[in-house]
mmCIF file of C-alpha atoms in Angstrom:
data_model
loop_
_atom_site.group_PDB
_atom_site.id
_atom_site.type_symbol
_atom_site.label_atom_id
_atom_site.label_comp_id
_atom_site.label_asym_id
_atom_site.label_seq_id
_atom_site.Cartn_x
_atom_site.Cartn_y
_atom_site.Cartn_z
ATOM 1 C CA MET G 1 42.962 -24.952 71.942
ATOM 2 C CA ASN G 2 41.619 -26.105 68.548
ATOM 3 C CA LYS G 3 40.977 -29.507 70.136
ATOM 4 C CA ILE G 4 38.912 -27.869 72.892
ATOM 5 C CA ILE G 5 36.932 -25.868 70.315
ATOM 6 C CA SER G 6 36.183 -29.082 68.414
ATOM 7 C CA ILE G 7 35.085 -30.857 71.596
ATOM 8 C CA LEU G 8 32.866 -27.882 72.439
ATOM 9 C CA VAL G 9 31.096 -28.100 69.076
ATOM 10 C CA ILE G 10 30.632 -31.877 69.290
ATOM 11 C CA CYS G 11 29.542 -31.697 72.928
ATOM 12 C CA SER G 12 26.964 -29.018 72.286
ATOM 13 C CA LEU G 13 25.389 -31.127 69.555
ATOM 14 C CA SER G 14 25.398 -34.417 71.451
ATOM 15 C CA PHE G 15 22.545 -35.572 73.656
ATOM 16 C CA SER G 16 24.831 -36.399 76.588
ATOM 17 C CA CYS G 17 26.201 -32.858 76.838
ATOM 18 C CA LYS G 18 23.072 -30.862 76.093
ATOM 19 C CA LYS G 19 21.474 -28.942 78.930
ATOM 20 C CA GLU G 20 18.559 -30.735 80.448
ATOM 21 C CA VAL G 21 15.217 -28.961 80.692
ATOM 22 C CA LYS G 22 15.379 -26.905 83.896
ATOM 23 C CA ASN G 23 12.937 -27.580 86.664
ATOM 24 C CA GLU G 24 11.397 -24.338 87.943
ATOM 25 C CA ASN G 25 12.910 -24.974 91.400
ATOM 26 C CA GLU G 26 16.344 -25.911 90.075
ATOM 27 C CA LYS G 27 19.202 -23.577 90.915
ATOM 28 C CA LEU G 28 20.721 -21.340 88.274
ATOM 29 C CA LYS G 29 23.994 -22.885 87.053
ATOM 30 C CA VAL G 30 26.720 -20.237 86.842
ATOM 31 C CA VAL G 31 30.275 -20.745 85.586
ATOM 32 C CA THR G 32 32.948 -18.160 86.385
ATOM 33 C CA THR G 33 36.556 -17.834 85.288
ATOM 34 C CA THR G 34 38.791 -16.067 87.826
ATOM 35 C CA SER G 35 38.537 -16.608 91.566
ATOM 36 C CA MET G 36 37.707 -12.908 92.059
ATOM 37 C CA ILE G 37 34.600 -13.264 89.882
ATOM 38 C CA THR G 38 33.675 -16.544 91.597
ATOM 39 C CA ASP G 39 33.774 -14.840 94.996
ATOM 40 C CA LEU G 40 31.700 -11.900 93.726
ATOM 41 C CA VAL G 41 28.973 -14.076 92.202
ATOM 42 C CA LYS G 42 28.767 -16.232 95.339
ATOM 43 C CA ASN G 43 28.307 -13.123 97.491
ATOM 44 C CA ILE G 44 25.382 -12.004 95.329
ATOM 45 C CA GLY G 45 23.803 -15.375 94.588
ATOM 46 C CA GLY G 46 24.370 -17.120 97.900
ATOM 47 C CA ASP G 47 22.604 -20.475 98.179
ATOM 48 C CA LEU G 48 20.174 -19.585 95.412
ATOM 49 C CA ILE G 49 22.643 -20.404 92.631
ATOM 50 C CA GLU G 50 25.183 -23.104 91.843
ATOM 51 C CA VAL G 51 28.601 -21.611 91.047
ATOM 52 C CA ASN G 52 31.450 -23.453 89.295
ATOM 53 C CA GLY G 53 34.739 -21.535 89.152
ATOM 54 C CA LEU G 54 37.214 -22.667 86.506
ATOM 55 C CA MET G 55 40.320 -21.095 88.073
ATOM 56 C CA GLY G 56 41.395 -21.710 91.641
ATOM 57 C CA SER G 57 43.999 -20.227 93.960
ATOM 58 C CA GLY G 58 47.332 -19.345 92.341
ATOM 59 C CA VAL G 59 46.066 -19.891 88.788
ATOM 60 C CA ASP G 60 47.321 -17.468 86.129
ATOM 61 C CA PRO G 61 44.368 -16.476 83.884
ATOM 62 C CA HIS G 62 46.715 -15.137 81.184
ATOM 63 C CA LEU G 63 47.987 -18.658 80.518
ATOM 64 C CA TYR G 64 44.977 -20.762 81.533
ATOM 65 C CA LYS G 65 43.828 -23.352 79.007
ATOM 66 C CA ALA G 66 40.400 -24.972 79.139
ATOM 67 C CA SER G 67 40.489 -28.669 79.924
ATOM 68 C CA GLU G 68 38.088 -31.217 78.484
ATOM 69 C CA GLY G 69 36.439 -31.285 81.911
ATOM 70 C CA ASP G 70 35.781 -27.536 81.669
ATOM 71 C CA VAL G 71 33.814 -28.001 78.460
ATOM 72 C CA SER G 72 31.026 -29.891 80.225
ATOM 73 C CA LYS G 73 30.729 -27.093 82.813
ATOM 74 C CA LEU G 74 30.623 -24.422 80.102
ATOM 75 C CA VAL G 75 28.052 -26.164 77.927
ATOM 76 C CA ASN G 76 25.742 -26.940 80.857
ATOM 77 C CA ALA G 77 25.922 -23.450 82.368
ATOM 78 C CA ASP G 78 22.911 -21.149 82.306
ATOM 79 C CA VAL G 79 25.301 -18.183 82.337
ATOM 80 C CA ILE G 80 29.075 -17.664 82.198
ATOM 81 C CA PHE G 81 30.717 -14.640 83.808
ATOM 82 C CA TYR G 82 34.261 -13.841 82.690
ATOM 83 C CA ASN G 83 36.567 -10.843 82.991
ATOM 84 C CA GLY G 84 37.020 -9.970 79.330
ATOM 85 C CA LEU G 85 39.486 -7.375 77.991
ATOM 86 C CA HIS G 86 41.515 -10.424 76.890
ATOM 87 C CA LEU G 87 42.558 -11.362 80.433
ATOM 88 C CA GLU G 88 41.589 -14.977 79.706
ATOM 89 C CA GLY G 89 43.634 -14.957 76.517
ATOM 90 C CA LYS G 90 43.552 -18.693 75.888
ATOM 91 C CA LEU G 91 39.782 -18.867 76.432
ATOM 92 C CA VAL G 92 38.752 -16.093 74.034
ATOM 93 C CA GLU G 93 38.091 -18.553 71.186
ATOM 94 C CA VAL G 94 35.992 -20.743 73.484
ATOM 95 C CA PHE G 95 33.791 -17.844 74.575
ATOM 96 C CA GLU G 96 33.369 -16.652 70.986
ATOM 97 C CA LYS G 97 32.234 -20.137 70.021
ATOM 98 C CA MET G 98 29.821 -20.223 72.967
ATOM 99 C CA GLN G 99 28.305 -16.901 71.866
ATOM 100 C CA HIS G 100 27.762 -18.253 68.359
ATOM 101 C CA GLN G 101 25.846 -21.154 69.913
ATOM 102 C CA ASN G 102 23.632 -18.668 71.806
ATOM 103 C CA ASN G 103 25.101 -19.515 75.192
ATOM 104 C CA LYS G 104 24.849 -16.745 77.775
ATOM 105 C CA THR G 105 28.403 -15.391 78.203
ATOM 106 C CA ILE G 106 28.916 -12.085 80.012
ATOM 107 C CA ALA G 107 32.173 -10.118 80.235
ATOM 108 C CA ILE G 108 32.160 -8.066 83.439
ATOM 109 C CA GLY G 109 34.696 -5.651 81.920
ATOM 110 C CA GLU G 110 31.939 -4.365 79.640
ATOM 111 C CA SER G 111 30.302 -2.695 82.645
ATOM 112 C CA LEU G 112 33.095 -0.106 82.915
ATOM 113 C CA ASP G 113 33.258 3.144 80.961
ATOM 114 C CA LYS G 114 36.066 2.792 78.409
ATOM 115 C CA ASN G 115 37.264 6.287 79.351
ATOM 116 C CA THR G 116 38.091 5.017 82.854
ATOM 117 C CA LEU G 117 40.144 2.048 81.620
ATOM 118 C CA ILE G 118 43.934 2.129 81.464
ATOM 119 C CA GLY G 119 45.293 1.772 77.951
ATOM 120 C CA SER G 120 47.622 -1.059 76.940
ATOM 121 C CA ASP G 121 49.470 -1.945 73.753
ATOM 122 C CA TYR G 122 49.983 -5.515 74.988
ATOM 123 C CA PHE G 123 46.365 -6.706 74.871
ATOM 124 C CA ALA G 124 44.122 -7.124 71.853
ATOM 125 C CA SER G 125 41.478 -5.077 73.672
ATOM 126 C CA ASN G 126 44.035 -2.236 74.071
ATOM 127 C CA TYR G 127 43.111 -2.012 77.757
ATOM 128 C CA ASP G 128 44.690 -3.255 80.974
ATOM 129 C CA PRO G 129 42.377 -6.100 82.098
ATOM 130 C CA HIS G 130 43.315 -6.078 85.821
ATOM 131 C CA ILE G 131 40.181 -4.083 86.625
ATOM 132 C CA TRP G 132 39.530 -5.606 90.082
ATOM 133 C CA PHE G 133 42.375 -3.645 91.710
ATOM 134 C CA SER G 134 40.179 -0.594 92.107
ATOM 135 C CA VAL G 135 37.428 -1.044 94.680
ATOM 136 C CA GLY G 136 35.535 1.662 92.770
ATOM 137 C CA ASN G 137 35.605 -0.528 89.669
ATOM 138 C CA TRP G 138 34.509 -3.541 91.705
ATOM 139 C CA LYS G 139 31.462 -1.685 93.016
ATOM 140 C CA ILE G 140 30.360 -0.884 89.447
ATOM 141 C CA ILE G 141 30.963 -4.499 88.446
ATOM 142 C CA THR G 142 28.987 -5.708 91.472
ATOM 143 C CA MET G 143 25.953 -3.641 90.439
ATOM 144 C CA PHE G 144 26.328 -4.954 86.875
ATOM 145 C CA VAL G 145 26.350 -8.598 88.033
ATOM 146 C CA ILE G 146 23.368 -7.990 90.360
ATOM 147 C CA ASN G 147 21.330 -6.681 87.417
ATOM 148 C CA LYS G 148 22.382 -9.513 85.106
ATOM 149 C CA LEU G 149 21.429 -12.180 87.645
ATOM 150 C CA LYS G 150 18.080 -10.437 88.239
ATOM 151 C CA GLU G 151 17.391 -10.504 84.477
ATOM 152 C CA ILE G 152 18.331 -14.165 84.097
ATOM 153 C CA ASP G 153 16.653 -15.432 87.279
ATOM 154 C CA PRO G 154 13.827 -12.958 88.052
ATOM 155 C CA LYS G 155 12.171 -15.145 90.681
ATOM 156 C CA ASN G 156 15.187 -14.519 92.952
ATOM 157 C CA ALA G 157 15.686 -10.880 91.955
ATOM 158 C CA LYS G 158 14.841 -9.458 95.382
ATOM 159 C CA ALA G 159 17.318 -11.751 97.145
ATOM 160 C CA PHE G 160 20.067 -10.905 94.643
ATOM 161 C CA GLU G 161 19.489 -7.206 95.255
ATOM 162 C CA THR G 162 19.535 -7.630 99.038
ATOM 163 C CA ASN G 163 22.706 -9.728 98.979
ATOM 164 C CA GLY G 164 24.329 -7.355 96.516
ATOM 165 C CA ASN G 165 23.555 -4.268 98.588
ATOM 166 C CA THR G 166 25.025 -5.959 101.664
ATOM 167 C CA TYR G 167 28.187 -6.704 99.689
ATOM 168 C CA LEU G 168 28.387 -3.136 98.375
ATOM 169 C CA THR G 169 28.306 -1.890 101.981
ATOM 170 C CA GLU G 170 31.179 -4.262 102.795
ATOM 171 C CA LEU G 171 33.135 -2.838 99.844
ATOM 172 C CA ASP G 172 32.545 0.692 101.156
ATOM 173 C CA THR G 173 33.951 -0.351 104.529
ATOM 174 C CA LEU G 174 36.908 -2.040 102.847
ATOM 175 C CA GLU G 175 37.809 1.076 100.875
ATOM 176 C CA THR G 176 37.695 3.227 104.017
ATOM 177 C CA ARG G 177 40.089 0.841 105.810
ATOM 178 C CA LEU G 178 42.435 0.693 102.817
ATOM 179 C CA LYS G 179 42.686 4.463 102.534
ATOM 180 C CA GLU G 180 43.338 4.806 106.267
ATOM 181 C CA LYS G 181 46.215 2.310 106.017
ATOM 182 C CA ILE G 182 47.679 3.869 102.857
ATOM 183 C CA THR G 183 47.741 7.386 104.361
ATOM 184 C CA THR G 184 50.265 6.114 106.928
ATOM 185 C CA LEU G 185 52.787 5.679 104.083
ATOM 186 C CA PRO G 186 54.422 8.905 102.809
ATOM 187 C CA LYS G 187 53.758 9.563 99.113
ATOM 188 C CA GLU G 188 57.453 9.436 98.199
ATOM 189 C CA LYS G 189 57.567 5.832 99.465
ATOM 190 C CA ARG G 190 54.559 4.689 97.429
ATOM 191 C CA ILE G 191 56.536 2.846 94.750
ATOM 192 C CA LEU G 192 55.256 -0.665 94.095
ATOM 193 C CA VAL G 193 57.589 -3.015 92.187
ATOM 194 C CA THR G 194 56.107 -6.420 91.308
ATOM 195 C CA ALA G 195 56.693 -9.350 88.971
ATOM 196 C CA HIS G 196 54.202 -8.193 86.344
ATOM 197 C CA ASP G 197 52.239 -4.995 85.901
ATOM 198 C CA ALA G 198 48.934 -6.094 87.431
ATOM 199 C CA PHE G 199 48.520 -3.166 89.828
ATOM 200 C CA SER G 200 48.045 -0.116 87.592
ATOM 201 C CA TYR G 201 44.396 0.353 88.642
ATOM 202 C CA PHE G 202 45.554 0.093 92.246
ATOM 203 C CA GLY G 203 48.204 2.742 91.598
ATOM 204 C CA LYS G 204 45.722 5.060 89.904
ATOM 205 C CA ALA G 205 43.126 4.686 92.658
ATOM 206 C CA TYR G 206 45.469 4.927 95.645
ATOM 207 C CA ASP G 207 48.313 7.126 94.396
ATOM 208 C CA PHE G 208 51.140 4.587 93.936
ATOM 209 C CA ASN G 209 53.843 4.547 91.277
ATOM 210 C CA VAL G 210 53.545 0.971 89.985
ATOM 211 C CA VAL G 211 56.309 -0.801 88.037
ATOM 212 C CA GLY G 212 56.036 -4.398 86.794
ATOM 213 C CA LEU G 213 59.053 -6.339 85.619
ATOM 214 C CA GLN G 214 57.185 -8.398 82.986
ATOM 215 C CA GLY G 215 54.691 -5.808 81.771
ATOM 216 C CA LEU G 216 50.945 -6.445 81.765
ATOM 217 C CA SER G 217 50.930 -10.075 80.668
ATOM 218 C CA THR G 218 52.799 -12.988 82.197
ATOM 219 C CA ALA G 219 52.999 -14.447 78.689
ATOM 220 C CA THR G 220 55.949 -12.108 78.063
ATOM 221 C CA GLU G 221 59.317 -12.810 79.669
ATOM 222 C CA ALA G 222 61.493 -10.117 81.209
ATOM 223 C CA GLY G 223 64.937 -9.842 79.581
ATOM 224 C CA VAL G 224 68.296 -9.059 81.155
ATOM 225 C CA GLN G 225 68.035 -5.453 80.005
ATOM 226 C CA ASP G 226 64.620 -5.108 81.694
ATOM 227 C CA VAL G 227 66.058 -6.442 84.948
ATOM 228 C CA GLN G 228 69.084 -4.111 84.866
ATOM 229 C CA LYS G 229 66.982 -1.079 84.024
ATOM 230 C CA LEU G 230 64.566 -1.731 86.877
ATOM 231 C CA ALA G 231 67.466 -2.418 89.273
ATOM 232 C CA SER G 232 68.854 1.051 88.507
ATOM 233 C CA PHE G 233 65.403 2.559 89.083
ATOM 234 C CA ILE G 234 65.127 0.850 92.492
ATOM 235 C CA ILE G 235 68.520 2.219 93.543
ATOM 236 C CA GLU G 236 67.750 5.725 92.273
ATOM 237 C CA LYS G 237 64.388 5.881 94.069
ATOM 238 C CA GLU G 238 65.701 4.112 97.189
ATOM 239 C CA VAL G 239 62.931 1.528 97.042
ATOM 240 C CA LYS G 240 63.013 -0.499 100.243
ATOM 241 C CA ALA G 241 61.119 -3.611 99.110
ATOM 242 C CA ILE G 242 59.902 -5.444 96.016
ATOM 243 C CA PHE G 243 57.149 -8.060 95.826
ATOM 244 C CA VAL G 244 56.546 -11.603 94.595
ATOM 245 C CA GLU G 245 53.109 -12.636 93.253
ATOM 246 C CA THR G 246 51.304 -15.882 94.003
ATOM 247 C CA SER G 247 50.416 -16.571 90.362
ATOM 248 C CA VAL G 248 53.871 -15.727 88.914
ATOM 249 C CA PRO G 249 57.127 -17.693 89.484
ATOM 250 C CA LYS G 250 59.297 -15.831 92.004
ATOM 251 C CA ARG G 251 62.510 -16.314 90.020
ATOM 252 C CA THR G 252 62.035 -13.005 88.169
ATOM 253 C CA ILE G 253 61.870 -10.994 91.394
ATOM 254 C CA GLU G 254 64.804 -12.943 92.842
ATOM 255 C CA ALA G 255 66.786 -12.086 89.693
ATOM 256 C CA LEU G 256 65.890 -8.432 90.186
ATOM 257 C CA GLN G 257 66.995 -8.557 93.824
ATOM 258 C CA ALA G 258 70.297 -10.124 92.731
ATOM 259 C CA ALA G 259 70.790 -7.398 90.086
ATOM 260 C CA VAL G 260 70.365 -4.699 92.734
ATOM 261 C CA LYS G 261 72.851 -6.480 94.986
ATOM 262 C CA SER G 262 75.378 -6.679 92.124
ATOM 263 C CA LYS G 263 75.327 -2.872 92.084
ATOM 264 C CA ASN G 264 76.271 -2.825 95.800
ATOM 265 C CA HIS G 265 72.780 -2.015 97.042
ATOM 266 C CA GLU G 266 70.165 -4.013 98.938
ATOM 267 C CA VAL G 267 66.427 -4.397 98.404
ATOM 268 C CA SER G 268 64.315 -6.827 100.382
ATOM 269 C CA ILE G 269 61.473 -9.014 99.159
ATOM 270 C CA GLY G 270 58.609 -7.422 101.047
ATOM 271 C CA GLY G 271 56.241 -10.366 100.772
ATOM 272 C CA THR G 272 53.971 -12.191 98.363
ATOM 273 C CA LEU G 273 50.994 -10.387 96.845
ATOM 274 C CA PHE G 274 47.828 -11.843 95.350
ATOM 275 C CA SER G 275 47.503 -10.456 91.830
ATOM 276 C CA ASP G 276 45.600 -12.581 89.293
ATOM 277 C CA ALA G 277 44.012 -14.993 91.772
ATOM 278 C CA LEU G 278 42.750 -15.097 95.349
ATOM 279 C CA GLY G 279 44.202 -17.235 98.115
ATOM 280 C CA ASN G 280 42.982 -20.649 99.243
ATOM 281 C CA LEU G 281 39.235 -20.868 99.891
ATOM 282 C CA GLU G 282 39.606 -21.649 103.595
ATOM 283 C CA THR G 283 41.693 -18.514 104.237
ATOM 284 C CA LYS G 284 40.742 -14.853 104.634
ATOM 285 C CA GLU G 285 42.731 -14.137 101.462
ATOM 286 C CA GLY G 286 40.389 -16.522 99.628
ATOM 287 C CA THR G 287 37.904 -13.646 99.413
ATOM 288 C CA TYR G 288 38.224 -10.437 97.387
ATOM 289 C CA ILE G 289 37.926 -8.288 100.520
ATOM 290 C CA GLY G 290 40.452 -10.354 102.484
ATOM 291 C CA MET G 291 42.878 -10.434 99.543
ATOM 292 C CA PHE G 292 42.775 -6.668 99.024
ATOM 293 C CA GLU G 293 43.263 -5.901 102.716
ATOM 294 C CA TYR G 294 46.133 -8.399 102.964
ATOM 295 C CA ASN G 295 47.844 -6.881 99.911
ATOM 296 C CA VAL G 296 47.621 -3.311 101.219
ATOM 297 C CA ASN G 297 48.866 -4.264 104.681
ATOM 298 C CA THR G 298 51.776 -6.198 103.147
ATOM 299 C CA ILE G 299 52.729 -3.358 100.799
ATOM 300 C CA VAL G 300 52.502 -0.540 103.350
ATOM 301 C CA ASN G 301 54.269 -2.450 106.139
ATOM 302 C CA ALA G 302 57.157 -3.437 103.837
ATOM 303 C CA LEU G 303 57.654 0.048 102.371
ATOM 304 C CA GLN G 304 57.468 1.984 105.679
#
């Protein structure tokens, strides 16, 4: 990471990496970190902006390290949108350096009232950063990004507002569908066991008891004691299914399944959930709305 910081400093001072003077008709250059943020900004900006997402499908933002190729994108961006709350742990130093060089870096997590955030002892921010798993949060964040883009690119402000309002309506429809699906699952069956604890906002918003084997960050490994303790919990609560995540190796969940079996019980793997990244761009799950609907359908169908 120190090497990347050094490159960033050198690049920002060199002629070849400096931003060129923008033509009035040139598109706003936006860099985003997670695929969820990339999808959001594209929905608001449409063809009026140029969006470069650093993290693609299946990428774990907790462990992501900036490449030398990323530095050029960051330095030449007009604005950078990132999650914040120390989700992009390895990139924190880069963003701090960018701020010191007066680059426009915006943490979408700052749009949320701290009183609504879920506390965490595992992150330097002391908050769970997986804020996208509440559609209510995502609506607030959407309005925040609309306003930021309007401030930065006022000539396209009306279009950003129109696109953003259309997207907010789609989020309203999504939330209605999610709640209808979730109500088909009895409350006593709403126990969600996953590889790491990325779904606490989901649990809070939609009345699920959420348990992650690795805790909030994938940077921490689950020990044998963690696996055995959770296996006993699954047996006690008669949990029917547990879930793999696309951005986390499935071996931890397979170990948990084996631990349950060693106690003469069975638990199935109910499917693979999207947690810290969206699916492939060409799929429905490559959008925030498609991902969320897929996750809820997978969870409810497996736990019925």
